[in-house]
Tab-separated table of C-alpha atoms in Angstrom:
chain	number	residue	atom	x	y	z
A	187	UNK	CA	53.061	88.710	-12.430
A	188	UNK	CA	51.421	90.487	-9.856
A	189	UNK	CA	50.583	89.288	-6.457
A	190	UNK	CA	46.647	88.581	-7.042
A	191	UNK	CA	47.905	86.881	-10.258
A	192	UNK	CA	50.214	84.434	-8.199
A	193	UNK	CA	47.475	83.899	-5.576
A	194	UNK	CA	45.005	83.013	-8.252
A	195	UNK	CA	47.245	81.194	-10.749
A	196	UNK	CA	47.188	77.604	-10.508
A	197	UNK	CA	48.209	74.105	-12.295
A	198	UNK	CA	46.706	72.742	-14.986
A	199	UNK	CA	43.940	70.924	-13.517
A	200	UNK	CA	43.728	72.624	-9.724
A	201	UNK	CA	41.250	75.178	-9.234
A	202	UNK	CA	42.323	78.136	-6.384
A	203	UNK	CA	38.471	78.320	-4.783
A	204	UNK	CA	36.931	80.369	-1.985
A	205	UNK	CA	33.759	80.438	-0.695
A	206	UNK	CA	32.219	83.482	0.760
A	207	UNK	CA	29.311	83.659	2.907
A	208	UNK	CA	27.147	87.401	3.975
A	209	UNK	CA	23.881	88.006	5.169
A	210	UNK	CA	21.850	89.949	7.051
A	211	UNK	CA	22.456	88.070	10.192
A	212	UNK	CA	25.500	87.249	12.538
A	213	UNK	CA	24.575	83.797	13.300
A	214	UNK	CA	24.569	81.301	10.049
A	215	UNK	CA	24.807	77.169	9.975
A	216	UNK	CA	27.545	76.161	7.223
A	217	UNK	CA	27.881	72.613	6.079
A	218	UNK	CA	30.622	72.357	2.863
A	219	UNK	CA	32.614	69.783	1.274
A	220	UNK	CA	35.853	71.035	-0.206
A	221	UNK	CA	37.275	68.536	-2.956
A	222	UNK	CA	37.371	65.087	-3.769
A	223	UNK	CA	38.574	63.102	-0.600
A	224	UNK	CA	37.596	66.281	1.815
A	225	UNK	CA	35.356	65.012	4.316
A	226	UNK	CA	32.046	66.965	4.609
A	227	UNK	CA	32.408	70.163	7.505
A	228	UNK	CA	29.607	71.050	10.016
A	229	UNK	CA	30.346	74.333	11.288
A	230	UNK	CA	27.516	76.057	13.531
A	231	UNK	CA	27.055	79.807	14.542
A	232	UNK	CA	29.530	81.234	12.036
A	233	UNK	CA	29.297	85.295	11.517
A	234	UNK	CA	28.555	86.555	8.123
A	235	UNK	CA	32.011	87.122	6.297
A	236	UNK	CA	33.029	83.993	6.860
A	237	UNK	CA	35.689	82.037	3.914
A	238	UNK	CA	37.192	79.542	3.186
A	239	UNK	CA	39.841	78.730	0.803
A	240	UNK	CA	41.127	75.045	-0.686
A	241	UNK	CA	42.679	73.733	-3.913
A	242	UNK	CA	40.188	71.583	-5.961
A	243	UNK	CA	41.488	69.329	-9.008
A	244	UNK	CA	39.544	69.192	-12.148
A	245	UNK	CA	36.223	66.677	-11.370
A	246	UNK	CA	35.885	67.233	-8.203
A	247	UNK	CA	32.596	67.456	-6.673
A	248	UNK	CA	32.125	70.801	-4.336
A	249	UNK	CA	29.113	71.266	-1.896
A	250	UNK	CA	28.162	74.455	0.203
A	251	UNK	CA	24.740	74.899	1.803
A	252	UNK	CA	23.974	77.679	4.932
A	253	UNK	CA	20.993	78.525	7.202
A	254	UNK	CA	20.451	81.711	8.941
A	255	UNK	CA	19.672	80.938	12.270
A	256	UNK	CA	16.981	84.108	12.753
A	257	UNK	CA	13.382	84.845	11.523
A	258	UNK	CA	13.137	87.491	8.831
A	259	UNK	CA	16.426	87.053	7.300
A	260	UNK	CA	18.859	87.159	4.316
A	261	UNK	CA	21.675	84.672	3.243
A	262	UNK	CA	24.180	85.027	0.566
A	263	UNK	CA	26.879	83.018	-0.889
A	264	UNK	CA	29.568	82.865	-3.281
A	265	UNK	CA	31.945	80.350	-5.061
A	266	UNK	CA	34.537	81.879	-6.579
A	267	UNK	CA	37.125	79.850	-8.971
A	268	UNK	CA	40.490	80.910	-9.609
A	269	UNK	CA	39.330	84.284	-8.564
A	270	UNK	CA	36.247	84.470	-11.066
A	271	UNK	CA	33.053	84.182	-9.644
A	272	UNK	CA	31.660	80.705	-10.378
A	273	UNK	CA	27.955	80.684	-8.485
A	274	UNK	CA	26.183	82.932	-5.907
A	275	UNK	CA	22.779	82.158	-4.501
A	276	UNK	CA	20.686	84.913	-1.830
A	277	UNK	CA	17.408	83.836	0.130
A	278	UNK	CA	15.500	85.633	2.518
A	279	UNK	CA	12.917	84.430	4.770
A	280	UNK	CA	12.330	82.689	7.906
A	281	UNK	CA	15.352	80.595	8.380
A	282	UNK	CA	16.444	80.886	5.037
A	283	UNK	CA	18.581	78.055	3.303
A	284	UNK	CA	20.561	77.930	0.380
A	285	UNK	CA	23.152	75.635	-1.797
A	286	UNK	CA	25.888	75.805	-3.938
A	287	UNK	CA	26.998	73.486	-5.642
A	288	UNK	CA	28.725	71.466	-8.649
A	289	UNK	CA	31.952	70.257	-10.507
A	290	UNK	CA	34.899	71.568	-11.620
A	291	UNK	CA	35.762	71.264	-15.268
């Protein structure tokens, strides 16, 4: 087993997931929820290429929405699941906002 393999290998039931956020701008709005009992995060001003990582169990709910805080702009994110990519979502726009979101099987 390789080293990606170990990163991405998990228990039966947990789900390895990373969200990945790009865009056009340096100066985004996140708000994300990370698994069941994970309290909802507000972080403002991130740059594009921001992550984040966590360990999800099978049913939980997970929740990512950002706003580019410029006119004329793109966002982009990811969800990736056990390193496969489980939903992306790009906007551009005035402001633009988009979500991800869902459950994990």
């Amino acid at each position: 087993m390789n080293l990606l393999q170990w990163f991405y290998s998990s228990k039966p039931g947990e789900h390895k997931v990373k969200y990945v956020l790009t865009g056009d701008s340096d100066d985004f709005n996140v708000t994300y929820k990370c698994s069941k009992g994970c309290e909802v995060f507000q972080e403002p001003h991130v740059k594009k290429g921001w992550k984040h990582s966590f360990t999800g169990k099978s049913g939980d709910y997970f929740f990512l929405a950002a706003q580019s805080n410029k006119p004329n702009s793109s966002v982009h994110v990811k969800v990736y699941e056990n390193g496969r990519l489980l939903n992306e979502v790009e906007k551009q726009g005035d402001f633009p906002l988009v979500t991800a979101s869902g459950t994990f099987g």
